[in-house]
Short mmCIF file of C-alpha atoms in Angstrom, two decimals:
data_model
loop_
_atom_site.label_atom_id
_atom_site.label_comp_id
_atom_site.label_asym_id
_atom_site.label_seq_id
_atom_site.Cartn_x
_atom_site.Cartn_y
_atom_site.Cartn_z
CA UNK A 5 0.00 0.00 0.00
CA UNK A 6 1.33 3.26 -1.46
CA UNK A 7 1.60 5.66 1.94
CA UNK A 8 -0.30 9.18 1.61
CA UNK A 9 1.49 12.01 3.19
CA UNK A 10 0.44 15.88 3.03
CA UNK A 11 3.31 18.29 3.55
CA UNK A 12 2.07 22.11 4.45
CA UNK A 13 3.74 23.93 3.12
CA UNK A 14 5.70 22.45 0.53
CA UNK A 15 6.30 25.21 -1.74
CA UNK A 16 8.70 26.23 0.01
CA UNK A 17 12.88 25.95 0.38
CA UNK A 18 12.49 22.77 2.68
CA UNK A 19 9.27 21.95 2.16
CA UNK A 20 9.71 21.51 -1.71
CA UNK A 21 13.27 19.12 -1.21
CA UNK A 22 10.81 17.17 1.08
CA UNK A 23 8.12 16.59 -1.73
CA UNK A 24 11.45 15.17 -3.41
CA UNK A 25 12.54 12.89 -0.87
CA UNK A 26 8.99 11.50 -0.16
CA UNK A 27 8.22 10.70 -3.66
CA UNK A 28 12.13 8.71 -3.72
CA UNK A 29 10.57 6.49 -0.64
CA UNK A 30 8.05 5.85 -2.52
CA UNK A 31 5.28 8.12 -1.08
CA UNK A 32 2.60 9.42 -2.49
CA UNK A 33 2.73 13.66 -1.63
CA UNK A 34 0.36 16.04 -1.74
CA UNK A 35 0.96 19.63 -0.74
CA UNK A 36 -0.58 22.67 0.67
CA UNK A 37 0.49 25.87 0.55
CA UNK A 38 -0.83 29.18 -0.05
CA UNK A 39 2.22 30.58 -2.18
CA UNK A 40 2.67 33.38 0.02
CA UNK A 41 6.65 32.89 0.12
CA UNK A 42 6.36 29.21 -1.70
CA UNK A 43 6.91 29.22 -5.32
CA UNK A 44 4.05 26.11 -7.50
CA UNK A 45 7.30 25.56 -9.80
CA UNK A 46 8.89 24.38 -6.58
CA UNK A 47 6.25 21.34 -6.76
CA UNK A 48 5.67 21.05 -10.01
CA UNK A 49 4.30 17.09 -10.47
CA UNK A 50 3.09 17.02 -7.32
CA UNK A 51 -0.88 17.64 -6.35
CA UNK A 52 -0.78 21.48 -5.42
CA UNK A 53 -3.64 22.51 -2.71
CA UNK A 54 -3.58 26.23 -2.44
CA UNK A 55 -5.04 26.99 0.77
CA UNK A 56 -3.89 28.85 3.97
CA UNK A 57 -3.79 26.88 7.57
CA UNK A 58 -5.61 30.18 9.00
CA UNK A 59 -8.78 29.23 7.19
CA UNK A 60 -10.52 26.33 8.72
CA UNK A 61 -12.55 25.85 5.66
CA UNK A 62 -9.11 26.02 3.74
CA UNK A 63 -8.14 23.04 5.99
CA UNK A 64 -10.96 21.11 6.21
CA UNK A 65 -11.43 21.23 2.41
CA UNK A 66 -7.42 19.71 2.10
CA UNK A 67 -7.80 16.96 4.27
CA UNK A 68 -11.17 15.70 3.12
CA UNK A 69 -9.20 15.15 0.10
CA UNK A 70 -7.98 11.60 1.12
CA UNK A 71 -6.72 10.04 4.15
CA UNK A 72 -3.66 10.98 5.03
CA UNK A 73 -1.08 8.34 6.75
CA UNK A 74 1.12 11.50 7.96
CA UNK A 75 1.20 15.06 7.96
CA UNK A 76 4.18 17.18 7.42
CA UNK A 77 4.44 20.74 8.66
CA UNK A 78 6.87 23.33 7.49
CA UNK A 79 4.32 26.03 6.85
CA UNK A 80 5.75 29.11 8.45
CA UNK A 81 7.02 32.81 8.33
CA UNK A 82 10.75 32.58 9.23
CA UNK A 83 12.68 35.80 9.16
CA UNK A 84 13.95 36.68 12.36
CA UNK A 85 14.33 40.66 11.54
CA UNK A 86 10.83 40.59 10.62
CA UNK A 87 9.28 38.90 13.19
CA UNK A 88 10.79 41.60 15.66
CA UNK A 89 10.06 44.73 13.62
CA UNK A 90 6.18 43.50 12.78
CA UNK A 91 5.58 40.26 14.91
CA UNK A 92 1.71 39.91 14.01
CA UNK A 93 1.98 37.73 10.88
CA UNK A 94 4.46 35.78 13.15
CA UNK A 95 1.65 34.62 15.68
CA UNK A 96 -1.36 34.62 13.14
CA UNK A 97 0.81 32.37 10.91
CA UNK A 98 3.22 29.86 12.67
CA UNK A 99 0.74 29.76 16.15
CA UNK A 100 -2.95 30.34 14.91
CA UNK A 101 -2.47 28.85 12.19
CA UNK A 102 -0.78 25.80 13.22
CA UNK A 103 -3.16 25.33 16.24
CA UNK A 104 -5.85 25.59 13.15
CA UNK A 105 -4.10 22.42 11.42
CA UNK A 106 -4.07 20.56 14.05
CA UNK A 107 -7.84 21.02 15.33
CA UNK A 108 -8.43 20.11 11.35
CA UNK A 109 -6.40 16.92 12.03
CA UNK A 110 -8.21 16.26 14.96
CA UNK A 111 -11.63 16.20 13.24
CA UNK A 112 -10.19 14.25 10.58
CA UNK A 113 -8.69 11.60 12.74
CA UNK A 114 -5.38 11.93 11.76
CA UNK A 115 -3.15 12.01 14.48
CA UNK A 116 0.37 11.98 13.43
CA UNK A 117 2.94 14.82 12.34
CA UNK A 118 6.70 15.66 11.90
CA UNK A 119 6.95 19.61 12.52
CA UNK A 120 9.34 21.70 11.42
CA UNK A 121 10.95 23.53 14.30
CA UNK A 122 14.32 25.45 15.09
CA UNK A 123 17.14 26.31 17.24
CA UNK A 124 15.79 29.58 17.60
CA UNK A 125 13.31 28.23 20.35
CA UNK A 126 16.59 27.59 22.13
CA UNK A 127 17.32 31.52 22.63
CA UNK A 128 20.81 32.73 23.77
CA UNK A 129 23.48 29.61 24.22
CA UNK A 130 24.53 28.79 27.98
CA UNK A 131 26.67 25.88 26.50
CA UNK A 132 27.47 24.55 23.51
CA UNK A 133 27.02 22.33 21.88
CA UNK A 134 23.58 22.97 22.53
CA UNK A 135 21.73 19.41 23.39
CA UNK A 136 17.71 18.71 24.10
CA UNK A 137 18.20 19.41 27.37
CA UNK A 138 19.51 23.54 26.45
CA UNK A 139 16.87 25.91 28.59
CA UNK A 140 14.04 26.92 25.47
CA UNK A 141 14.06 30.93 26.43
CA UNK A 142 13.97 32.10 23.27
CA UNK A 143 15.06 36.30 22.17
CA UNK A 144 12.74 36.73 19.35
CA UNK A 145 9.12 36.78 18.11
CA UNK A 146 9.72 33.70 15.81
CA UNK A 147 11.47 31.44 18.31
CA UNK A 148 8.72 32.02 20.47
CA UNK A 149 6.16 31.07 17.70
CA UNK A 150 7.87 27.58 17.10
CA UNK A 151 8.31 27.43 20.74
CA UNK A 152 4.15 27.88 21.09
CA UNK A 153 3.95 25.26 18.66
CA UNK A 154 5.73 22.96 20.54
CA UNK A 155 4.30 23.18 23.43
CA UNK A 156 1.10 22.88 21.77
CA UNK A 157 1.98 20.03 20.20
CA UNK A 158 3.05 18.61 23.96
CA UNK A 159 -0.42 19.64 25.42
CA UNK A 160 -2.50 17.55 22.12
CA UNK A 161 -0.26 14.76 23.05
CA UNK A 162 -1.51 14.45 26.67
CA UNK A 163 -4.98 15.25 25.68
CA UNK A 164 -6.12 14.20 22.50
CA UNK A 165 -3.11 11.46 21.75
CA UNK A 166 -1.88 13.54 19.21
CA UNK A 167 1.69 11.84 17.80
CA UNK A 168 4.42 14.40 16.28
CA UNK A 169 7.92 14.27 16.46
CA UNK A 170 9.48 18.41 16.21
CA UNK A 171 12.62 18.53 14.39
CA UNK A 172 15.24 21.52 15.70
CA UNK A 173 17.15 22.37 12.85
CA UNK A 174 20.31 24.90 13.18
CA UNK A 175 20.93 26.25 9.71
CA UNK A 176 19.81 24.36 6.97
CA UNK A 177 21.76 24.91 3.56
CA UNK A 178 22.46 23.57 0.41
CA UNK A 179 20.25 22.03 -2.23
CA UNK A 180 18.75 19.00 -4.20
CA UNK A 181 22.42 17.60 -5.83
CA UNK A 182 19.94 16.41 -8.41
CA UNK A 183 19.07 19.82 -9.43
CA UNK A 184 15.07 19.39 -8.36
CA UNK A 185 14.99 21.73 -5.96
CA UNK A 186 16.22 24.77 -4.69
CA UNK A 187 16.18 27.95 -2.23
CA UNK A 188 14.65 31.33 -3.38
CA UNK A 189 14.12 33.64 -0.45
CA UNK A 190 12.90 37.46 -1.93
CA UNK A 191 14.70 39.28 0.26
CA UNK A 192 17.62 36.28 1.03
CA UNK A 193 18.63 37.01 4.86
CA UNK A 194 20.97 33.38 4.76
CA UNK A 195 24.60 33.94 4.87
CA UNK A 196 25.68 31.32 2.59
CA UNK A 197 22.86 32.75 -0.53
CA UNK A 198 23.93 35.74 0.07
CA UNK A 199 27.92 34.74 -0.32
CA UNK A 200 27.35 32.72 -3.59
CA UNK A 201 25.64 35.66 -4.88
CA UNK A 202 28.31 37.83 -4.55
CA UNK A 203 29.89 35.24 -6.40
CA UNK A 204 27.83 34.80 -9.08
CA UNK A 205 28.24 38.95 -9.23
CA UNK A 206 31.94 38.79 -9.71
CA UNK A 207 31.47 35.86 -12.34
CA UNK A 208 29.85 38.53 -14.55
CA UNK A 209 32.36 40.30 -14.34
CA UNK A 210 31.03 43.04 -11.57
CA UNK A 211 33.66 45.04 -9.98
CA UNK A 212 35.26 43.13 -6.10
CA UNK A 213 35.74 46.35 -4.77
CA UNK A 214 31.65 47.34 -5.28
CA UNK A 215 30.63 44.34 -3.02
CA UNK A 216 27.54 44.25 -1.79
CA UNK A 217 28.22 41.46 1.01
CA UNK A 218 28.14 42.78 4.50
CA UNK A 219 29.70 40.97 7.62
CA UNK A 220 27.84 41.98 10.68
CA UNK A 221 31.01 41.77 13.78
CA UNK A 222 34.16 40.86 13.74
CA UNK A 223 34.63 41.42 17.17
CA UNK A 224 33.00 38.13 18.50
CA UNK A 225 34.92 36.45 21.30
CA UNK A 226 35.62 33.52 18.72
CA UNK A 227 39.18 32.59 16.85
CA UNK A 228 38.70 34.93 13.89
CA UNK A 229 36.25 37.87 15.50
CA UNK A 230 33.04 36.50 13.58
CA UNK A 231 30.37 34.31 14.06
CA UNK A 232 29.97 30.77 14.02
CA UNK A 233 27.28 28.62 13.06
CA UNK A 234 26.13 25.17 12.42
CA UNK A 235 25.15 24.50 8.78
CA UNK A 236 23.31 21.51 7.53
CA UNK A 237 22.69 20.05 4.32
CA UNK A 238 18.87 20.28 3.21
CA UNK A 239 19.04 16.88 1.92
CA UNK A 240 20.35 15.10 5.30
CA UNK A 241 17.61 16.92 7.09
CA UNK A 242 14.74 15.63 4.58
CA UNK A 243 16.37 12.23 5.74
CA UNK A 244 15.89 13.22 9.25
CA UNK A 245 12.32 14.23 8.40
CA UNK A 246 12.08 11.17 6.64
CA UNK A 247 13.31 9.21 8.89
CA UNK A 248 10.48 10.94 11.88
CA UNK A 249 7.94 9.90 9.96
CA UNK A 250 8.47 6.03 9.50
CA UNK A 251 8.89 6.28 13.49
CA UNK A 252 5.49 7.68 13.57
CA UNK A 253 3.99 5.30 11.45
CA UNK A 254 5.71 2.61 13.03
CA UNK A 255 3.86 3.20 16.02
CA UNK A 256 7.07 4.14 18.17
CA UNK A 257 6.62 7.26 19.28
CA UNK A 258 4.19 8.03 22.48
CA UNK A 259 3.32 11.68 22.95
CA UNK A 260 5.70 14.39 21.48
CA UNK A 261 9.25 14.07 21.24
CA UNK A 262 11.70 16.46 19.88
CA UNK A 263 15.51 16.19 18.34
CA UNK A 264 18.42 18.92 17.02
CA UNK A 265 19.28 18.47 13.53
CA UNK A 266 22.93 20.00 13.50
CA UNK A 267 26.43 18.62 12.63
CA UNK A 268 27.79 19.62 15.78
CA UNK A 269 30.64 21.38 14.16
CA UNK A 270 30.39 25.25 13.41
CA UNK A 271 31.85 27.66 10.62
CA UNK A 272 32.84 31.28 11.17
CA UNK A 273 31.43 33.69 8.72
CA UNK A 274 35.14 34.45 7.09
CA UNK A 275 35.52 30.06 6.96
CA UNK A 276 32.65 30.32 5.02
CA UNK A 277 33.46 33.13 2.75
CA UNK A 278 36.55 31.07 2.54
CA UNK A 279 35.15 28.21 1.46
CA UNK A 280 32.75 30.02 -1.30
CA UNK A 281 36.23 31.48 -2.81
CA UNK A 282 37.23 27.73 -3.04
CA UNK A 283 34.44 26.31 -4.34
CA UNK A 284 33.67 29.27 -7.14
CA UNK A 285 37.37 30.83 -7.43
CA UNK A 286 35.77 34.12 -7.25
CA UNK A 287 37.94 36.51 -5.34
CA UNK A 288 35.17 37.46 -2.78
CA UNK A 289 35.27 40.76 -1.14
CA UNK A 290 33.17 42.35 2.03
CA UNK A 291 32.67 44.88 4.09
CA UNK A 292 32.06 44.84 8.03
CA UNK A 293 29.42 46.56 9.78
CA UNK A 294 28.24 47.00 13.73
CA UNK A 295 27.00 43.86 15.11
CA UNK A 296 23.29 42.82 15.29
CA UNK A 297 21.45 43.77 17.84
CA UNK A 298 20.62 39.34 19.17
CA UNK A 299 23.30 37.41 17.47
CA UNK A 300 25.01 35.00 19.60
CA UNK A 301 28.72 34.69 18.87
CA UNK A 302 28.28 30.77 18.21
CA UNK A 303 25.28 28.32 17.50
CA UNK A 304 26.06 24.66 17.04
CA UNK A 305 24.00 21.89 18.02
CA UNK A 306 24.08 18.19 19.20
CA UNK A 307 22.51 15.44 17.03
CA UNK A 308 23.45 12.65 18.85
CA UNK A 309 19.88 12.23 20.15
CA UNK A 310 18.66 11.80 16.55
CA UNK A 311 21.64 9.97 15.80
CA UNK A 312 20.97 7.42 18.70
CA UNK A 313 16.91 7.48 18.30
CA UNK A 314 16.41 8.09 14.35
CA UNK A 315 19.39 6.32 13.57
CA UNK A 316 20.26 9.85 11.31
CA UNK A 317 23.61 10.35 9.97
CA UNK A 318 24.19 13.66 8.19
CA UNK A 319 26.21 13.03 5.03
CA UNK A 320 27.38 16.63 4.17
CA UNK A 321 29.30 17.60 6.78
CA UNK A 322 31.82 20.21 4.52
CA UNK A 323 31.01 23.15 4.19
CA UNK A 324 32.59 23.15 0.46
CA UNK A 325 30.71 20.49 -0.31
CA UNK A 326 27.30 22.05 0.26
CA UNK A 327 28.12 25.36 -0.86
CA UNK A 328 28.99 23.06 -4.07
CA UNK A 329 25.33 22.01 -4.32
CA UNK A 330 24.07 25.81 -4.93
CA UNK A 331 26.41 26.54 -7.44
CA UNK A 332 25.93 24.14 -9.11
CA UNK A 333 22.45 25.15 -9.30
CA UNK A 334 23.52 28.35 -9.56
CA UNK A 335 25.41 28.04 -12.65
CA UNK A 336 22.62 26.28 -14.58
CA UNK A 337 20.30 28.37 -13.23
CA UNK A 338 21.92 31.38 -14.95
CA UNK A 339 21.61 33.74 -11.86
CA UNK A 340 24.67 36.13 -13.44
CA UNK A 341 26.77 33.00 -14.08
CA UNK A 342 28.51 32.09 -17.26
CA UNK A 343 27.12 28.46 -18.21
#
């Protein structure tokens, strides 16, 4: 029997690899999304629902559709910045919206989900790496949306027997080595996008000195004065997903659990500039500004509680090696490269 699994919001940078990785296993996918910051290209051959989890009759109308062995939830507004400057959206979207899913799954019976969380519930690091176990105190509007969900997500368990497993990713990068998928953020806030564009500027031929990338800090308490953070490859954590949701249909999980998705090794912002003059042999240039008001000097997590419990490995662990995937995609893509 071919499993049935609905991934909200699909359309998007994750979201879309996912529809990928499902389909490899096998898996029938269907997606909702309301194309709000996903992109229907993203899943083209896949069954499109364009809805919006704030509308009840949006939801109901989805999951009457068929019966769904497992739901898959990556429907969110993610921009830190944002969610500070105009947090509204934040709460309507990633907390009503998901508490609207999940009363939709509840009338529908179904009662099992992977969500798509984040390190950012974590807040401010008192140790690193950060484990399970890290105090959840987040410093911004969005961690505490993912955080709501969470707990909300705990609470369902206890009373309605509501099974989900919440995946904390640090920062996910890289794309579909296959060329299927990719990440288009309008504006792009990532680090390593924003790097390889810069790239991609100096491949046609724009001027090093008229760079456009900005390092926020290089006076960090860390070995070269910048941050460091924890970057893993989109692919390994569509395994991870992947690999939550034939625990949930196994019938192994009781309640809510929770797991990091990070490679438990970090990368300074200037190793990673580093790395993108490697991989493209573009002569990268940039220009330092004040630090952010909120950024920690170093996020990395600890995976070895998905290691030990999802039996997850991730399999891109260099950072040349990932940044490899978008450039890739990059090049074909034509985005100011020479093919």
């Amino acid at each position: 029997m071919t499993l049935s699994v609905l991934v909200v919001g699909g359309a998007g940078y994750i979201g879309s690899h996912m529809c990928h990785a499902l389909a490899d296993a096998g898996m029938r996918v269907t997606v909702l999304d309301n194309l709000s910051r996903g992109h229907a290209d993203a899943v083209a051959g896949f069954t499109l629902l364009e809805a919006d989890i704030r509308s009840e009759a949006d939801v109901r109308r989805c999951l009457s559709i068929e019966r769904f062995d497992l739901v898959m939830h990556f429907a969110a507004l993610a921009y830190v910045g944002e969610s500070v400057s105009d947090p509204r959206p934040y709460y309507e979207n990633n907390v009503a919206g998901t508490l609207c899913l999940l009363r939709g799954m509840l009338e529908a019976g179904l009662r099992r989900m992977v969500f798509s969380s984040t390190c950012a519930t974590y807040g401010a690091p008192v140790a690193l790496p950060m484990d399970e176990a890290h105090p959840q105190v987040p410093v911004n509007p969005y961690g505490w949306t993912k955080l709501s969900a969470e707990q909300a997500l705990r609470d369902y368990a206890v009373a309605y027997g509501l099974e989900s497993i919440s995946l904390r990713y640090f920062n996910a990068a890289g794309c579909d080595p296959d060329g299927r998928a990719t990440e288009r953020h309008e504006p792009e806030t990532h680090l390593l996008p924003l790097i390889l564009r810069e790239a991609a500027r100096l491949q046609a031929g724009g001027d090093p000195e008229e760079t456009a990338l900005v390092v926020f800090g290089d006076d960090f308490p860390t070995p070269d004065g910048t941050c460091i953070r924890d970057y893993v490859h989109v692919s390994d954590l569509c395994r991870a997903h992947l690999l939550a949701g034939r625990r949930l249909l196994a019938g192994q999980v009781d309640g809510a659990e929770a797991y990091n998705l990070g490679n438990g090794q970090g990368y300074s912002i200037l190793q990673a500039i580093a790395s993108a003059r490697r991989v493209t042999g573009q002569d990268i240039r940039y220009r330092v500004a004040p630090r952010r008001a909120g950024d920690p000097a170093a996020l990395i997590g600890d995976g070895a509680l998905a290691r030990r419990v999802l039996d997850w490995e991730p399999e891109w662990t260099g950072l040349d090696e990932i940044l490899s995937t978008v450039w890739a995609r990059m090049k074909c893509d034509g985005l100011g490269v020479s093919r």
